[in-house]
CSV table of C-alpha atoms in Angstrom, one decimal:
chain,number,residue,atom,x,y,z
J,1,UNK,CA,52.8,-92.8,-5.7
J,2,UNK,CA,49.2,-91.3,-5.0
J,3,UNK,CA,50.3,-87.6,-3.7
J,4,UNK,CA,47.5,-85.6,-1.6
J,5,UNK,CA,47.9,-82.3,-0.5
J,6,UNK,CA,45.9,-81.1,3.2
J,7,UNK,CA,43.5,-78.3,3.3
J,8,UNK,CA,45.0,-77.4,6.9
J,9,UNK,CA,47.2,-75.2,4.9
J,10,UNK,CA,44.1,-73.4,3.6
J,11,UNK,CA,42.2,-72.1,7.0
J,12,UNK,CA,42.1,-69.1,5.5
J,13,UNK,CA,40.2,-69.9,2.7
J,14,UNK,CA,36.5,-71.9,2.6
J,15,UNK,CA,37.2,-75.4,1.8
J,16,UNK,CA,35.7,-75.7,-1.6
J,17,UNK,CA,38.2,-72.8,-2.6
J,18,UNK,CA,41.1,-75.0,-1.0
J,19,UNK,CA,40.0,-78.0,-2.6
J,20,UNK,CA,40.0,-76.0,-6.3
J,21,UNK,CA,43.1,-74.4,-5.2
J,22,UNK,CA,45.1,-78.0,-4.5
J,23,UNK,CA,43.6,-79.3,-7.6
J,24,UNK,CA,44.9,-76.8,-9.5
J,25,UNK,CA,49.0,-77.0,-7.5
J,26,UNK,CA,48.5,-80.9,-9.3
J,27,UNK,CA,47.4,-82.9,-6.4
J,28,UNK,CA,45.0,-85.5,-7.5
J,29,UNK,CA,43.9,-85.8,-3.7
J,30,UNK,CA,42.9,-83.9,-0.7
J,31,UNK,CA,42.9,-84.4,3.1
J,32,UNK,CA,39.7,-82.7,4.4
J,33,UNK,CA,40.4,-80.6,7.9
J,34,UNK,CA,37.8,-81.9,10.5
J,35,UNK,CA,37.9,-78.7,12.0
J,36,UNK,CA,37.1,-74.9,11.7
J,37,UNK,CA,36.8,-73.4,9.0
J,38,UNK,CA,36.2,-76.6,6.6
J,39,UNK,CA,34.4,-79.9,8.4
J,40,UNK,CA,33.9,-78.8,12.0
J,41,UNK,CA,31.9,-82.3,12.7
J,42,UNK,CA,29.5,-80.6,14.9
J,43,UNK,CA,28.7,-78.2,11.8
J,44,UNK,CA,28.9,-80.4,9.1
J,45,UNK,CA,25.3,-80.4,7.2
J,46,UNK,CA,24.2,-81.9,4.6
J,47,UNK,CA,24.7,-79.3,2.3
J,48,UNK,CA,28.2,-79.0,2.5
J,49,UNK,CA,28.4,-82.7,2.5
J,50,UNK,CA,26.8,-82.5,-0.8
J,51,UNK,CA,28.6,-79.6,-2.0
J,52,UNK,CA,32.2,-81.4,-1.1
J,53,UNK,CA,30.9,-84.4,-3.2
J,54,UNK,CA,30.1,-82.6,-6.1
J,55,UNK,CA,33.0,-80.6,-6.5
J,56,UNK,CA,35.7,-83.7,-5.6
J,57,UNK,CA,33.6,-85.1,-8.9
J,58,UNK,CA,34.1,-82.1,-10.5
J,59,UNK,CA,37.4,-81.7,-10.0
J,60,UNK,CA,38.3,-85.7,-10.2
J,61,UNK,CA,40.1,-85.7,-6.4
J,62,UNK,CA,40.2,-88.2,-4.1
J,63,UNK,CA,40.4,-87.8,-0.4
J,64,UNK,CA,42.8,-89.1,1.1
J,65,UNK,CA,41.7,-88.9,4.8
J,66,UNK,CA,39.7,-86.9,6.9
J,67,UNK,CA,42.1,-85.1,9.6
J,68,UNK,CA,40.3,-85.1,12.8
J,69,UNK,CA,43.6,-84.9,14.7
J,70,UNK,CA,42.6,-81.0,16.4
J,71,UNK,CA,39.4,-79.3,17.1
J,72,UNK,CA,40.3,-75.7,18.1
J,73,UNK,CA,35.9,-75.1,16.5
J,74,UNK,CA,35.3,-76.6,20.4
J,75,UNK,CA,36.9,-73.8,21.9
J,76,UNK,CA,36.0,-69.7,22.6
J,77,UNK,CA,39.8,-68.7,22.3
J,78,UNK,CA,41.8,-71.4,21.2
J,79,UNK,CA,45.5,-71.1,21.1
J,80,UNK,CA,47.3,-70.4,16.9
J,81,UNK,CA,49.0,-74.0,17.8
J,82,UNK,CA,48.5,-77.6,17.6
J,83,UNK,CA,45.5,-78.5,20.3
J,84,UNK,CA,44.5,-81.8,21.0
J,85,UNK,CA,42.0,-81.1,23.8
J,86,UNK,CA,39.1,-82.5,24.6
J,87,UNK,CA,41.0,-85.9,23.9
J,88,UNK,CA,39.5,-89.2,24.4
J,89,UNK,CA,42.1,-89.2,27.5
J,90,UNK,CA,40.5,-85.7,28.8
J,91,UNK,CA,40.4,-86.0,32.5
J,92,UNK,CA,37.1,-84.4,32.4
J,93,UNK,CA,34.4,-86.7,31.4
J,94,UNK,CA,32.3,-84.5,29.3
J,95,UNK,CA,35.5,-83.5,27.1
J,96,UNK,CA,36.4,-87.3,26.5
J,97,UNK,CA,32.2,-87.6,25.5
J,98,UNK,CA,32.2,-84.6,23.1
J,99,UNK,CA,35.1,-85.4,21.8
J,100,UNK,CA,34.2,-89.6,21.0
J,101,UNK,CA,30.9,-87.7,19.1
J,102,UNK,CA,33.3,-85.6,17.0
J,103,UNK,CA,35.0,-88.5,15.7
J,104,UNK,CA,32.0,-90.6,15.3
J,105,UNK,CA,30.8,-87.7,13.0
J,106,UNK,CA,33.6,-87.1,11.5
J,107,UNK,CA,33.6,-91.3,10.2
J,108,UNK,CA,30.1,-90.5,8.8
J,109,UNK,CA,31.2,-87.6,6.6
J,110,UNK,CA,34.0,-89.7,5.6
J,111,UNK,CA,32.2,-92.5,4.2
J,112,UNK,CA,29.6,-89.5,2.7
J,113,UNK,CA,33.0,-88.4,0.6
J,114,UNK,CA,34.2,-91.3,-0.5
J,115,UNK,CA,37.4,-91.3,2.0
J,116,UNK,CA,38.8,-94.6,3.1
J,117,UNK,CA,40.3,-93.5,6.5
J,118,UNK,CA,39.9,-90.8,9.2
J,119,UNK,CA,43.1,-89.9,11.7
J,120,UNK,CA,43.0,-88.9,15.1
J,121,UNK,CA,45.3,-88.7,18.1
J,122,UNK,CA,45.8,-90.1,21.8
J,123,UNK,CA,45.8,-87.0,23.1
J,124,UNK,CA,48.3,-85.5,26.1
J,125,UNK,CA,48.2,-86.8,29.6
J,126,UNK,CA,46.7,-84.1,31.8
J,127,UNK,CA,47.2,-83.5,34.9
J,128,UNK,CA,44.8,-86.5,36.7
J,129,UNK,CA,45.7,-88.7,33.9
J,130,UNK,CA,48.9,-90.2,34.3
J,131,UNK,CA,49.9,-92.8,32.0
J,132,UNK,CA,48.3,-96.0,33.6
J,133,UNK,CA,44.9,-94.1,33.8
J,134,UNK,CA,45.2,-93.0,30.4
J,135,UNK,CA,45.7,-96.4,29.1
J,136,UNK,CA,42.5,-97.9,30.6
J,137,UNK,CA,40.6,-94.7,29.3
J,138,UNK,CA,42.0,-94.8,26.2
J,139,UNK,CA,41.0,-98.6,25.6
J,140,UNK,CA,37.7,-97.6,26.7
J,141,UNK,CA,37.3,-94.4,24.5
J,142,UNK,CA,38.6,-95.8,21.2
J,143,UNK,CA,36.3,-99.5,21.1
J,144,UNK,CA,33.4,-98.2,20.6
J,145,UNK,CA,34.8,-95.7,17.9
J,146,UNK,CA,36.4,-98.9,15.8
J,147,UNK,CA,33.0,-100.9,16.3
J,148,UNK,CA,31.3,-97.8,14.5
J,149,UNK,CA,34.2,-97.7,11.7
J,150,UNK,CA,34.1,-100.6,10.7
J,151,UNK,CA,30.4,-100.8,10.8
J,152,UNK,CA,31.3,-97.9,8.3
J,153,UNK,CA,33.6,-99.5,6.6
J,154,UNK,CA,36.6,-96.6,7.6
J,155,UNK,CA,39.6,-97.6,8.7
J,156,UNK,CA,41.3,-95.1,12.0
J,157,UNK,CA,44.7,-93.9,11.9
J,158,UNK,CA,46.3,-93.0,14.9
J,159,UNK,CA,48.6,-90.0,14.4
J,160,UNK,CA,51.7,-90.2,16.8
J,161,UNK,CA,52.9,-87.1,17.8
J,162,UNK,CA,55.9,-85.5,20.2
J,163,UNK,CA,54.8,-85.4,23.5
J,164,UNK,CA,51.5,-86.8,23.3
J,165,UNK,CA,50.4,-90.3,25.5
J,166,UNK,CA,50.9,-92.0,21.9
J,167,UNK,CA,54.3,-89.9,20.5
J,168,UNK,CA,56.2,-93.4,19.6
J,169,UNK,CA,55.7,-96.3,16.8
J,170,UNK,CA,56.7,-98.6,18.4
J,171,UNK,CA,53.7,-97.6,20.9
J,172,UNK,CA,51.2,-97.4,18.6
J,173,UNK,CA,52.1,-101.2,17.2
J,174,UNK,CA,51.8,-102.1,20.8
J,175,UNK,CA,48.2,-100.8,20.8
J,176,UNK,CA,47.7,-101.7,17.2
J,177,UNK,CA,48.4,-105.7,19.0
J,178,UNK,CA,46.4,-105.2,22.3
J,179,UNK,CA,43.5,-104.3,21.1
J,180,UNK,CA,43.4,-106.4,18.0
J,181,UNK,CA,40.9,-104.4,16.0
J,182,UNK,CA,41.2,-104.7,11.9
J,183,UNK,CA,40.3,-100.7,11.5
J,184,UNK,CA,43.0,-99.9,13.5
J,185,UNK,CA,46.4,-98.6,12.4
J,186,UNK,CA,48.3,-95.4,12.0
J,187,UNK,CA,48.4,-92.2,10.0
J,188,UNK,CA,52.2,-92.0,10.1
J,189,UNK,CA,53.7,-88.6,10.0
J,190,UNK,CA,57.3,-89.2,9.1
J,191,UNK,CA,58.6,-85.4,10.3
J,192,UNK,CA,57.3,-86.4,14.1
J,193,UNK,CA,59.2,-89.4,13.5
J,194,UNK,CA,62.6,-87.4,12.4
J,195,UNK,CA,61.6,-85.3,15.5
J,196,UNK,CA,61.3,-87.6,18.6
J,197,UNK,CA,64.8,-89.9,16.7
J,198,UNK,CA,63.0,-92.9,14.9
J,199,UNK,CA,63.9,-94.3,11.5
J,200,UNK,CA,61.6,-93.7,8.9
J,201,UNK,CA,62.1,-96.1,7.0
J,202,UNK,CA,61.9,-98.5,10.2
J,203,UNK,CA,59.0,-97.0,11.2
J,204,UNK,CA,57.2,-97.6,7.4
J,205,UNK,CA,58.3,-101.0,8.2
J,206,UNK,CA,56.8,-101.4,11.5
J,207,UNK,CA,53.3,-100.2,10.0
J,208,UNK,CA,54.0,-101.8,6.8
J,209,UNK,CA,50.3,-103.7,7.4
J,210,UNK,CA,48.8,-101.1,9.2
J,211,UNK,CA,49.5,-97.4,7.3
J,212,UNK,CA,46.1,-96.2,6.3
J,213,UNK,CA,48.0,-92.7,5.3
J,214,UNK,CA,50.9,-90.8,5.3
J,215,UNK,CA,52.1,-87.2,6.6
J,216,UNK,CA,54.9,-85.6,4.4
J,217,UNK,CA,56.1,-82.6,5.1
J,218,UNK,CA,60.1,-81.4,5.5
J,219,UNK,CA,61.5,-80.5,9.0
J,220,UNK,CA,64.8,-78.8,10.3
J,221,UNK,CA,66.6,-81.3,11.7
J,222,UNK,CA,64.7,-82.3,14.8
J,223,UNK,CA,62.8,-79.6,15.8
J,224,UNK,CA,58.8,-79.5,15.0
J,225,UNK,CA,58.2,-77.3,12.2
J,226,UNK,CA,56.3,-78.2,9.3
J,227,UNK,CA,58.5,-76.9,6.0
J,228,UNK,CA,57.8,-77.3,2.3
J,229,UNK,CA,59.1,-80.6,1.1
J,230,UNK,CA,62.6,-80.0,-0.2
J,231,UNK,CA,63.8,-77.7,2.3
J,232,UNK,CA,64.5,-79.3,5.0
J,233,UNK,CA,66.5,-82.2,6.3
J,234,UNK,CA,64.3,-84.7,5.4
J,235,UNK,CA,66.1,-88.3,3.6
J,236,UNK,CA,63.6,-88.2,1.2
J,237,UNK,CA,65.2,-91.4,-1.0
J,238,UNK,CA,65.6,-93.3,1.9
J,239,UNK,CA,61.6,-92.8,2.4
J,240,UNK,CA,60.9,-94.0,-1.2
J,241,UNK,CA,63.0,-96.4,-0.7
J,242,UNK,CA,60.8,-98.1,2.2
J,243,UNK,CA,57.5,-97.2,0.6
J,244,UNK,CA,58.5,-99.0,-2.5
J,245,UNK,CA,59.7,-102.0,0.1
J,246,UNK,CA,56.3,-102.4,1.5
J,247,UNK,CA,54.4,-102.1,-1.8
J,248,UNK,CA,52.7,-98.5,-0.3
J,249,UNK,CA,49.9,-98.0,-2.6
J,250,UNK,CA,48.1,-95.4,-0.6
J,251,UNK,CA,48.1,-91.3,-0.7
J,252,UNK,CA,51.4,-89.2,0.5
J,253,UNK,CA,49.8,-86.5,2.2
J,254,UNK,CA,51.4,-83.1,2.4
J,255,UNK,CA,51.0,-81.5,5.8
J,256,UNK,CA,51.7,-77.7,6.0
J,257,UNK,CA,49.8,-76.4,8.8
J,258,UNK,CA,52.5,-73.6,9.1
J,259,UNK,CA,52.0,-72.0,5.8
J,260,UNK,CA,48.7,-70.6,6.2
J,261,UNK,CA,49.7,-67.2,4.8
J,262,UNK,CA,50.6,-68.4,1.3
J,263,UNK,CA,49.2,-71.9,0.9
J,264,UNK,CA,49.0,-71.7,-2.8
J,265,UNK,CA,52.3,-71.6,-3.2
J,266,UNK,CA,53.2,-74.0,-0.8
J,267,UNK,CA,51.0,-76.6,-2.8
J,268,UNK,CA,52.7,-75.5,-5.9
J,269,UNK,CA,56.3,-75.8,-4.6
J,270,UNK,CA,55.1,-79.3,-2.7
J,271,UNK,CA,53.7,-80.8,-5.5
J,272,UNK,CA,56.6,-80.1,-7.9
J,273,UNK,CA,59.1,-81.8,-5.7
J,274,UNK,CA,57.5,-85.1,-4.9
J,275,UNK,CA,56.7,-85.5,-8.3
J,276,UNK,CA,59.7,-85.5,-9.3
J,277,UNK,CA,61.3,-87.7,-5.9
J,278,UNK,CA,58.4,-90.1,-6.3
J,279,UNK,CA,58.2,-90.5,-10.4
């Protein structure tokens, strides 16, 4: 099993640092933050495009997806928490417009770096965007950002997520249906599955066709809190178990947002334990 480890963890850091800093906890791939302080797309230049690639050859890592899922670089003061604003649901026009050009960005550097996917989310529902107006702006947001992947040749994971207009799977494969696009699948984060009551392993399942990459992290019980693989409640066997079912041959990525303050050793203590559950 190909085991990443996110430079989300490492905001404190530049992101050629993180990137030698997960190399060395053992990971032998990296999820680049499409954000402040690492890929912000409206700041990515060429030379730190060029300065990712040659260190990713240097240190022989793989990316494993670019994570535009949050882009608090957009905002003056945004809130120390998930944000997902300006969304291609924003109700305000020019937040759903900024927010398309991030992503479409974000797809170039991806291909520039040698990463297969990209993941992004739905985004909340506002108010003045209820769920059936968010469905109709959300098909009309997301086509033209597929047409460009797969002009690209990147495939777009949607990241479900607790109280967002796409928090459930079983959504998601409903979209992943109606709109019928082959760059379109999910970037499955099994904690917000644990959260909102799914089944992992059913959920694996479910996207067993469509899983362009995977969030790992531990969680306590059901609430939403990122924790060091291990240390949680996480049914870590039963998730091998339905990897191994579907043939999974993409990257576990670790996901620790939360442990900004020490992310070294949260690489370190991450990668020894799924090398050892996914030997």
């Amino acid at each position: 099993m190909k085991l990443a480890f996110s430079t989300n963890a490492y905001t404190r850091f530049p992101l050629v640092d993180a990137l030698r800093g997960i190399k060395a906890a053992g990971f032998g791939g990296v999820e680049i933050l499409a954000d402040v302080p690492h890929a912000y797309p409206p700041q990515i230049t060429d030379q730190l495009t060029s300065d990712v690639c040659r260190t990713l050859q240097e240190l022989s890592l793989q990316v494993s997806n670019v994570n535009c899922n949050c882009s608090f670089g957009y905002w003056k003061d945004a809130p120390p928490e998930a944000y997902f604003e300006p969304s291609l649901i924003s109700p305000n026009p020019k937040h759903r417009a900024d927010r398309a050009a991030m992503i479409l960005r974000a797809l170039q550097f991806a291909r520039d770096v040698g990463a297969a996917n990209i993941s992004i989310t739905s985004g909340r529902m506002l108010g003045g965007m209820p769920p059936g107006p968010a469905a109709e702006q959300f098909a009309k947001s997301i086509r033209p950002i597929l047409d460009r992947a797969d002009q690209l040749g990147i495939d777009v994971g949607i990241e479900c997520e607790p109280g967002l207009f796409l928090e459930y799977v079983d959504e998601l494969c409903d979209w992943i249906a109606r709109l019928g696009h082959p760059r379109l699948g999910a970037n499955l984060d099994v904690g917000h599955s644990q959260v909102i009551g799914e089944s992992v392993p059913e959920s694996v399942e479910k996207l067993r066709r469509r899983l362009w990459n995977l969030h790992v992290e531990d969680i306590p019980r059901r609430k939403h809190y990122h924790m060091i693989p291990g240390e949680g409640t996480m049914d870590w066997s039963g998730l091998r178990g339905a990897l191994q079912s579907i043939d999974y041959r993409r990257f576990l990525t670790v996901e620790l947002y939360t442990h900004t303050e020490d992310p070294q050793a949260a690489a370190v203590k991450s990668y020894r334990f799924l090398s050892r559950c996914f030997a």
